[in-house]
């Protein structure tokens, strides 16, 4: 396939942030009288509002939209301190940057996304990045990927997206992009992806080799 642009998700693809986000959820829940360990939910890949709604599902007296700013404030403080780059992440971005313009499209708000990109030292390699609060709707809506393609000035059909969540993959598909799934937590293959790779296989040589084997 012809690749004129590459877009990465951030959390779980470039950033090892599971523990950081879990810490945010634990603290946020505690402030609202909820024991996070008692909740059998997975917020991975969800928007801030959707995550808060799940966390507060047992508190019908709490309006998720009104307390989401508090959740974001916690994330701004805790996530950048605890996040780490995933193995091969920076190398992958640098490798693709030599071939095509690279962007990041994330369900995080701008303040959190910028802090995380700086913390993992990839911000300077990107042509642009798109945060969820810069578009009308977060993933699984296609908005962040459509905006990334527009900013890069490329056709979505010639854009390769690296995603690890179902919500993110659905967003990329809806935008008309091609998706390579990045393995996360023993995740099952997402229907429609071109290939599944580890973070060390996201660079252009190994990724294109994987596509050639499909």
XYZ file of N, CA and C in Angstrom:
642
model
N 0.830 -1.198 0.000
C 0.000 0.000 0.000
C 0.870 1.256 0.000
N 0.332 2.320 -0.555
C 1.030 3.598 -0.558
C 0.789 4.299 0.767
N 1.854 4.713 1.445
C 1.738 5.381 2.739
C 2.246 6.813 2.603
N 1.334 7.779 2.723
C 1.732 9.190 2.665
C 1.630 9.874 4.026
N 1.135 9.140 5.019
C 1.054 9.668 6.376
C 0.911 8.540 7.378
N 1.420 8.753 8.581
C 1.347 7.750 9.649
C 0.826 8.431 10.911
N -0.131 7.778 11.563
C -0.700 8.333 12.793
C -0.656 7.276 13.891
N -0.116 7.658 15.023
C -0.046 6.775 16.186
C -1.069 7.202 17.230
N -1.703 6.219 17.870
C -2.368 6.481 19.138
C -1.251 6.750 20.142
N -1.590 7.235 21.317
C -0.555 7.522 22.310
C -0.481 6.452 23.401
N -1.478 6.417 24.274
C -1.456 5.473 25.400
C -1.544 4.031 24.914
N -0.586 3.214 25.351
C -0.571 1.813 24.972
C 0.106 1.534 23.649
N 0.440 2.586 22.909
C 1.133 2.439 21.628
C 2.517 3.077 21.713
N 2.566 4.317 22.144
C 3.837 5.006 22.366
C 4.169 5.105 23.850
N 3.145 5.278 24.664
C 3.345 5.520 26.096
C 2.888 4.343 26.948
N 3.754 3.922 27.855
C 3.411 2.907 28.853
C 2.758 3.650 30.013
N 1.447 3.735 29.964
C 0.738 4.618 30.894
C -0.345 3.922 31.704
N -0.435 2.606 31.608
C -1.495 1.887 32.330
C -1.467 2.181 33.828
N -0.285 2.070 34.427
C -0.178 2.295 35.871
C -0.498 3.744 36.224
N -0.098 4.649 35.366
C -0.361 6.066 35.616
C -1.859 6.354 35.616
N -2.553 5.852 34.615
C -3.996 6.087 34.542
C -4.727 5.356 35.658
N -4.236 4.182 36.040
C -4.861 3.463 37.153
C -4.744 4.286 38.437
N -3.593 4.916 38.634
C -3.406 5.762 39.819
C -4.391 6.925 39.818
N -4.628 7.496 38.654
C -5.607 8.582 38.539
C -6.997 8.082 38.923
N -7.353 6.913 38.402
C -8.683 6.365 38.683
C -8.860 6.025 40.159
N -7.825 5.446 40.762
C -7.901 5.097 42.186
C -8.120 6.348 43.034
N -7.342 7.382 42.775
C -7.456 8.621 43.548
C -8.803 9.301 43.305
N -9.213 9.344 42.057
C -10.488 9.981 41.720
C -11.654 9.259 42.392
N -11.651 7.934 42.295
C -12.722 7.147 42.920
C -12.749 7.360 44.432
N -11.574 7.362 45.045
C -11.500 7.543 46.499
C -12.116 8.874 46.917
N -11.890 9.910 46.124
C -12.454 11.226 46.442
C -13.981 11.221 46.419
N -14.538 10.254 45.672
C -15.991 10.196 45.528
C -16.588 8.969 46.199
N -15.836 8.390 47.136
C -16.370 7.301 47.929
C -16.551 5.994 47.197
N -15.745 5.767 46.170
C -15.831 4.530 45.386
C -14.514 3.776 45.497
N -14.590 2.466 45.701
C -13.402 1.617 45.746
C -13.112 1.123 44.332
N -12.062 1.647 43.706
C -11.747 1.272 42.317
C -11.533 -0.220 42.166
N -10.973 -0.871 43.173
C -10.687 -2.306 43.072
C -11.956 -3.150 43.019
N -13.079 -2.570 43.397
C -14.346 -3.313 43.376
C -15.049 -3.222 42.027
N -14.507 -2.428 41.121
C -15.149 -2.209 39.824
C -14.556 -3.121 38.762
N -15.378 -3.930 38.138
C -14.933 -4.819 37.068
C -15.178 -4.128 35.727
N -14.372 -3.123 35.449
C -14.533 -2.337 34.225
C -13.170 -2.104 33.584
N -13.194 -1.813 32.299
C -11.965 -1.499 31.567
C -12.178 -0.177 30.846
N -11.441 0.823 31.226
C -11.585 2.151 30.628
C -10.575 2.406 29.517
N -9.769 1.412 29.183
C -8.705 1.602 28.199
C -9.268 2.052 26.852
N -8.731 3.137 26.344
C -9.131 3.635 25.037
C -10.345 4.537 25.050
N -10.986 4.694 26.210
C -12.185 5.520 26.285
C -11.841 6.995 26.488
N -12.798 7.842 26.185
C -12.627 9.273 26.438
C -12.700 9.537 27.933
N -12.315 10.748 28.334
C -12.354 11.097 29.749
C -13.780 11.024 30.301
N -14.736 11.584 29.577
C -16.125 11.584 30.052
C -16.659 10.166 30.170
N -16.377 9.325 29.171
C -16.857 7.940 29.216
C -16.195 7.165 30.351
N -14.913 7.417 30.582
C -14.213 6.755 31.686
C -14.832 7.145 33.023
N -15.055 8.435 33.201
C -15.639 8.914 34.453
C -17.047 8.353 34.640
N -17.811 8.277 33.558
C -19.167 7.731 33.647
C -19.147 6.284 34.123
N -18.190 5.498 33.637
C -18.066 4.108 34.093
C -17.652 4.045 35.559
N -16.676 4.862 35.911
C -16.185 4.860 37.292
C -17.269 5.280 38.284
N -18.137 6.167 37.857
C -19.176 6.704 38.741
C -20.545 6.068 38.495
N -20.572 4.946 37.776
C -21.857 4.310 37.451
C -22.658 3.951 38.698
N -21.966 3.649 39.784
C -22.643 3.308 41.033
C -23.020 4.516 41.864
N -22.738 5.687 41.337
C -23.064 6.937 42.040
C -24.004 7.777 41.164
N -25.294 7.410 41.111
C -26.228 8.145 40.251
C -26.369 9.616 40.626
N -25.915 9.967 41.823
C -25.984 11.365 42.251
C -24.846 12.207 41.688
N -23.878 11.545 41.037
C -22.723 12.251 40.481
C -22.907 12.429 38.978
N -22.837 13.656 38.514
C -22.927 13.971 37.088
C -21.522 13.875 36.491
N -21.316 12.845 35.654
C -19.981 12.592 35.098
C -19.423 13.807 34.369
N -20.265 14.498 33.627
C -19.768 15.643 32.859
C -19.278 16.770 33.761
N -19.857 16.884 34.955
C -19.467 17.963 35.865
C -18.186 17.653 36.636
N -17.904 16.363 36.866
C -16.697 16.014 37.623
C -15.536 15.604 36.720
N -15.774 15.525 35.406
C -14.681 15.179 34.491
C -13.520 16.171 34.572
N -13.757 17.486 34.708
C -12.619 18.402 34.864
C -11.724 18.049 36.050
N -12.307 17.548 37.122
C -11.515 17.118 38.273
C -10.636 15.924 37.895
N -11.204 15.006 37.122
C -10.453 13.839 36.652
C -9.283 14.281 35.768
N -9.544 15.236 34.901
C -8.497 15.741 34.008
C -7.398 16.443 34.801
N -7.773 17.207 35.806
C -6.772 17.871 36.654
C -5.850 16.850 37.316
N -6.437 15.762 37.800
C -5.634 14.695 38.402
C -4.690 14.091 37.372
N -5.213 13.861 36.169
C -4.394 13.270 35.110
C -3.224 14.176 34.752
N -3.468 15.475 34.695
C -2.401 16.425 34.371
C -1.274 16.358 35.392
N -1.627 16.071 36.631
C -0.635 16.014 37.702
C 0.081 14.674 37.762
N -0.677 13.583 37.671
C -0.113 12.257 37.932
C 0.465 11.549 36.708
N -0.196 11.659 35.568
C 0.216 10.850 34.417
C 1.622 11.194 33.919
N 1.962 12.470 33.673
C 3.308 12.760 33.161
C 4.428 12.296 34.084
N 4.170 12.232 35.396
C 5.203 11.810 36.340
C 5.480 10.311 36.254
N 4.476 9.546 35.848
C 4.577 8.087 35.925
C 4.693 7.404 34.574
N 4.437 8.129 33.509
C 4.443 7.517 32.186
C 5.866 7.236 31.716
N 6.007 6.195 30.916
C 7.298 5.835 30.326
C 7.088 5.511 28.847
N 8.117 5.696 28.016
C 7.969 5.285 26.618
C 7.953 3.764 26.514
N 7.130 3.239 25.645
C 7.136 1.803 25.393
C 8.361 1.444 24.557
N 8.882 0.234 24.709
C 10.070 -0.174 23.958
C 9.857 -0.028 22.450
N 10.772 0.669 21.801
C 10.709 0.834 20.354
C 9.847 1.983 19.883
N 9.164 2.657 20.802
C 8.219 3.702 20.401
C 8.907 4.882 19.710
N 9.906 5.446 20.366
C 10.554 6.618 19.784
C 11.259 6.260 18.479
N 11.861 5.081 18.454
C 12.553 4.629 17.243
C 11.567 4.473 16.083
N 10.364 3.986 16.394
C 9.353 3.816 15.351
C 8.923 5.161 14.777
N 8.672 6.118 15.645
C 8.269 7.449 15.183
C 9.379 8.079 14.345
N 10.613 7.967 14.820
C 11.745 8.540 14.086
C 11.922 7.865 12.735
N 11.716 6.560 12.690
C 11.853 5.829 11.435
C 10.810 6.237 10.411
N 9.566 6.311 10.833
C 8.506 6.715 9.913
C 8.645 8.171 9.503
N 9.164 8.998 10.382
C 9.311 10.418 10.081
C 10.205 10.645 8.864
N 11.115 9.724 8.625
C 12.012 9.851 7.470
C 11.327 9.445 6.168
N 10.129 8.862 6.278
C 9.411 8.373 5.103
C 8.163 9.198 4.809
N 7.446 9.568 5.868
C 6.176 10.283 5.716
C 5.928 11.120 6.965
N 5.099 12.150 6.861
C 4.787 12.940 8.058
C 4.048 12.094 9.088
N 4.344 12.339 10.353
C 3.805 11.524 11.446
C 2.996 12.397 12.403
N 1.864 11.851 12.851
C 1.019 12.546 13.822
C 0.637 11.587 14.944
N 0.118 12.151 16.010
C -0.496 11.373 17.090
C -1.935 11.840 17.217
N -2.855 10.880 17.395
C -4.271 11.189 17.615
C -4.716 10.472 18.880
N -5.183 11.225 19.857
C -5.424 10.660 21.183
C -6.785 11.053 21.755
N -7.296 10.209 22.638
C -8.520 10.533 23.365
C -8.249 11.363 24.616
N -6.995 11.694 24.860
C -6.662 12.566 25.990
C -6.896 14.023 25.612
N -7.168 14.882 26.592
C -7.251 16.315 26.314
C -5.857 16.878 26.021
N -5.818 18.062 25.419
C -4.546 18.644 24.972
C -3.521 18.773 26.091
N -3.922 19.242 27.246
C -2.951 19.452 28.320
C -2.256 18.156 28.715
N -3.029 17.078 28.789
C -2.453 15.784 29.166
C -1.615 15.228 28.024
N -2.132 15.301 26.803
C -1.410 14.746 25.657
C -0.051 15.409 25.484
N 0.004 16.725 25.529
C 1.276 17.426 25.354
C 2.273 17.036 26.436
N 1.806 16.942 27.673
C 2.692 16.566 28.776
C 3.229 15.156 28.604
N 2.390 14.244 28.132
C 2.833 12.860 27.929
C 3.822 12.775 26.775
N 3.536 13.442 25.666
C 4.452 13.416 24.520
C 5.815 13.985 24.891
N 5.828 15.013 25.712
C 7.096 15.574 26.184
C 7.809 14.591 27.112
N 7.035 13.936 27.976
C 7.627 13.008 28.945
C 8.283 11.811 28.271
N 7.713 11.370 27.133
C 8.296 10.212 26.439
C 9.198 10.642 25.284
N 9.402 11.951 25.136
C 10.383 12.504 24.202
C 10.081 12.186 22.739
N 8.817 12.302 22.338
C 8.489 12.133 20.925
C 7.838 13.377 20.325
N 7.446 14.329 21.158
C 6.749 15.503 20.662
C 7.482 16.224 19.547
N 8.801 16.315 19.664
C 9.588 17.023 18.667
C 9.716 16.315 17.337
N 9.312 15.051 17.269
C 9.402 14.278 16.033
C 8.128 14.354 15.199
N 7.077 14.919 15.764
C 5.767 14.886 15.120
C 5.505 16.110 14.251
N 4.803 15.878 13.147
C 4.329 16.999 12.335
C 3.166 17.689 13.019
N 2.351 16.912 13.738
C 1.214 17.460 14.468
C 0.685 16.420 15.440
N -0.189 16.846 16.320
C -0.904 15.919 17.195
C -2.310 16.459 17.394
N -3.241 15.538 17.612
C -4.645 15.915 17.776
C -5.160 15.345 19.089
N -5.739 16.198 19.912
C -6.305 15.790 21.197
C -7.826 15.747 21.104
N -8.433 14.980 22.005
C -9.878 14.778 21.941
C -10.673 16.061 22.126
N -10.134 16.998 22.902
C -10.884 18.234 23.133
C -10.706 19.261 22.013
N -10.050 18.856 20.934
C -9.892 19.730 19.770
C -10.847 19.362 18.640
N -11.654 18.325 18.855
C -12.615 17.882 17.845
C -13.991 17.726 18.492
N -14.998 17.470 17.673
C -16.370 17.388 18.187
C -16.614 16.160 19.047
N -16.086 15.001 18.609
C -16.352 13.752 19.328
C -15.084 12.919 19.426
N -14.859 12.258 20.571
C -13.673 11.407 20.749
C -13.850 10.053 20.064
N -12.803 9.255 20.059
C -12.916 7.883 19.572
C -13.987 7.160 20.399
N -14.824 6.311 19.789
C -14.697 5.684 18.472
C -15.199 6.501 17.286
N -15.632 7.728 17.488
C -15.935 8.596 16.346
C -14.638 8.862 15.581
N -14.721 9.123 14.288
C -13.504 9.265 13.472
C -12.816 10.620 13.567
N -13.368 11.543 14.354
C -12.941 12.948 14.294
C -11.445 13.175 14.468
N -10.829 12.518 15.472
C -9.403 12.790 15.714
C -8.550 12.336 14.534
N -8.943 11.237 13.887
C -8.166 10.758 12.743
C -8.427 11.591 11.493
N -9.659 12.013 11.302
C -9.938 12.904 10.179
C -9.181 14.219 10.330
N -9.135 14.732 11.552
C -8.406 15.980 11.796
C -6.906 15.787 11.597
N -6.371 14.647 12.043
C -4.942 14.373 11.849
C -4.603 14.318 10.367
N -5.442 13.641 9.584
C -5.207 13.563 8.139
C -5.278 14.945 7.504
N -6.241 15.746 7.933
C -6.381 17.097 7.386
C -5.156 17.946 7.703
N -4.674 17.849 8.928
C -3.496 18.633 9.308
C -2.247 18.168 8.569
N -2.170 16.872 8.301
C -1.023 16.349 7.554
C -1.157 16.625 6.063
N -2.372 16.928 5.613
C -2.618 17.173 4.196
C -2.569 15.917 3.363
N -3.060 14.812 3.921
C -2.994 13.527 3.224
C -4.376 12.894 3.133
N -4.520 11.976 2.173
C -5.752 11.217 1.988
C -5.825 10.114 3.040
N -6.921 9.984 3.782
C -7.018 8.922 4.793
C -6.742 7.527 4.252
N -7.063 7.293 2.982
C -6.844 5.972 2.396
C -5.366 5.653 2.228
N -4.505 6.660 2.405
C -3.061 6.442 2.299
C -2.379 6.637 3.655
N -3.171 6.528 4.716
C -2.647 6.728 6.070
C -2.642 5.412 6.835
N -1.517 5.140 7.470
C -1.358 3.950 8.301
C -1.479 4.367 9.759
N -2.376 3.706 10.477
C -2.636 4.026 11.882
C -2.181 2.876 12.769
N -1.519 3.211 13.869
C -1.135 2.213 14.873
C -2.037 2.409 16.086
N -2.832 1.383 16.400
C -3.814 1.454 17.482
C -3.786 0.183 18.314
N -4.149 0.313 19.586
C -4.203 -0.871 20.455
C -5.587 -1.130 21.021
N -6.524 -0.213 20.824
C -7.857 -0.388 21.405
C -8.913 -0.547 20.323
N -10.005 -1.203 20.687
C -11.118 -1.370 19.753
C -11.707 -0.010 19.387
N -11.892 0.848 20.381
C -12.451 2.178 20.118
C -11.577 2.954 19.140
N -10.266 2.857 19.318
C -9.350 3.557 18.431
C -9.360 3.000 17.024
N -9.383 1.671 16.914
C -9.423 1.044 15.595
C -10.708 1.414 14.861
N -11.830 1.388 15.565
C -13.103 1.763 14.947
C -13.064 3.206 14.453
N -12.432 4.078 15.222
C -12.301 5.477 14.814
C -11.481 5.597 13.534
N -10.376 4.876 13.480
C -9.509 4.930 12.301
C -10.201 4.341 11.077
N -10.895 3.217 11.262
C -11.642 2.621 10.150
C -12.694 3.598 9.627
N -13.414 4.225 10.549
C -14.476 5.152 10.152
C -13.923 6.354 9.395
N -12.671 6.702 9.683
C -12.026 7.812 8.976
C -11.515 7.390 7.603
N -11.482 6.082 7.351
C -11.002 5.579 6.069
C -9.533 5.216 6.050
N -8.919 5.105 7.237
C -7.495 4.773 7.337
C -7.282 3.260 7.414
N -6.036 2.855 7.251
C -5.627 1.461 7.417
C -5.013 1.309 8.806
N -5.279 0.178 9.452
C -4.886 0.016 10.853
C -3.976 -1.184 11.064
N -2.883 -0.947 11.778
C -2.059 -2.021 12.328
C -2.316 -2.035 13.827
N -2.679 -3.199 14.339
C -2.972 -3.322 15.766
C -1.698 -3.562 16.554
N -1.536 -2.811 17.617
C -0.408 -2.984 18.527
C -0.886 -3.842 19.692
N -0.177 -4.934 19.926
C -0.583 -5.875 20.970
C -0.617 -5.192 22.331
N -1.683 -5.453 23.073
C -1.831 -4.877 24.410
C -2.552 -5.859 25.307
N -1.929 -6.192 26.430
C -2.553 -7.038 27.442
C -3.118 -8.336 26.875
N -2.420 -8.958 25.954
C -2.896 -10.209 25.390
C -4.184 -10.052 24.616
N -4.374 -8.894 24.010
C -5.620 -8.593 23.320
C -5.846 -9.494 22.115
N -7.111 -9.767 21.834
C -7.484 -10.558 20.665
C -7.386 -9.685 19.422
N -7.163 -10.299 18.258
C -7.097 -9.513 17.022
C -8.399 -8.752 16.780
N -8.269 -7.527 16.336
C -9.430 -6.707 15.996
C -9.764 -6.947 14.527
N -10.994 -7.325 14.205
C -11.355 -7.573 12.807
C -11.060 -6.372 11.921
N -10.438 -6.648 10.776
C -10.181 -5.600 9.805
C -8.798 -4.998 9.838
N -8.000 -5.307 10.877
C -6.649 -4.740 10.931
C -5.752 -5.430 9.913
N -4.735 -4.727 9.465
C -3.810 -5.285 8.483
C -2.879 -6.315 9.097
N -2.494 -6.099 10.342
C -1.556 -6.988 11.035
C -1.578 -6.640 12.513
N -1.003 -7.533 13.320
C -0.826 -7.258 14.744
C 0.661 -7.315 15.043
N 1.185 -6.285 15.713
C 2.616 -6.206 15.982
C 2.856 -5.800 17.429
N 4.063 -6.047 17.897
C 4.495 -5.525 19.180
C 5.058 -4.134 18.989
N 5.308 -3.427 20.075
C 5.802 -2.056 19.943
C 7.176 -1.993 19.284
N 7.962 -3.049 19.415
C 9.282 -3.063 18.772
C 9.186 -3.315 17.271
N 7.998 -3.646 16.780
C 7.802 -3.927 15.353
C 7.069 -2.802 14.635
N 6.942 -1.657 15.267
C 6.176 -0.563 14.665
C 6.972 0.260 13.665
N 8.281 0.102 13.632
C 9.100 0.846 12.689
C 8.778 0.460 11.266
N 9.146 1.289 10.290
C 8.741 1.050 8.902
C 9.211 -0.268 8.315
N 10.436 -0.688 8.604
C 10.942 -1.926 8.006
C 10.176 -3.138 8.503
N 10.073 -3.297 9.829
C 9.397 -4.463 10.383
C 7.897 -4.417 10.124
N 7.296 -3.248 10.216
C 5.852 -3.138 9.986
C 5.496 -3.506 8.553
N 6.256 -2.996 7.597
C 5.969 -3.315 6.199
C 6.270 -4.774 5.899
N 7.249 -5.346 6.574
C 7.504 -6.783 6.433
C 6.297 -7.577 6.903
N 5.704 -7.164 8.019
C 4.512 -7.842 8.527
C 3.368 -7.752 7.524
N 3.207 -6.605 6.902
C 2.145 -6.447 5.914
C 2.388 -7.341 4.709
N 3.646 -7.494 4.324
C 3.976 -8.327 3.171
C 3.669 -9.790 3.430
N 3.668 -10.185 4.712
C 3.407 -11.583 5.063
C 1.917 -11.894 5.127
N 1.081 -10.865 5.152
C -0.360 -11.104 5.302
C -0.975 -11.665 4.022
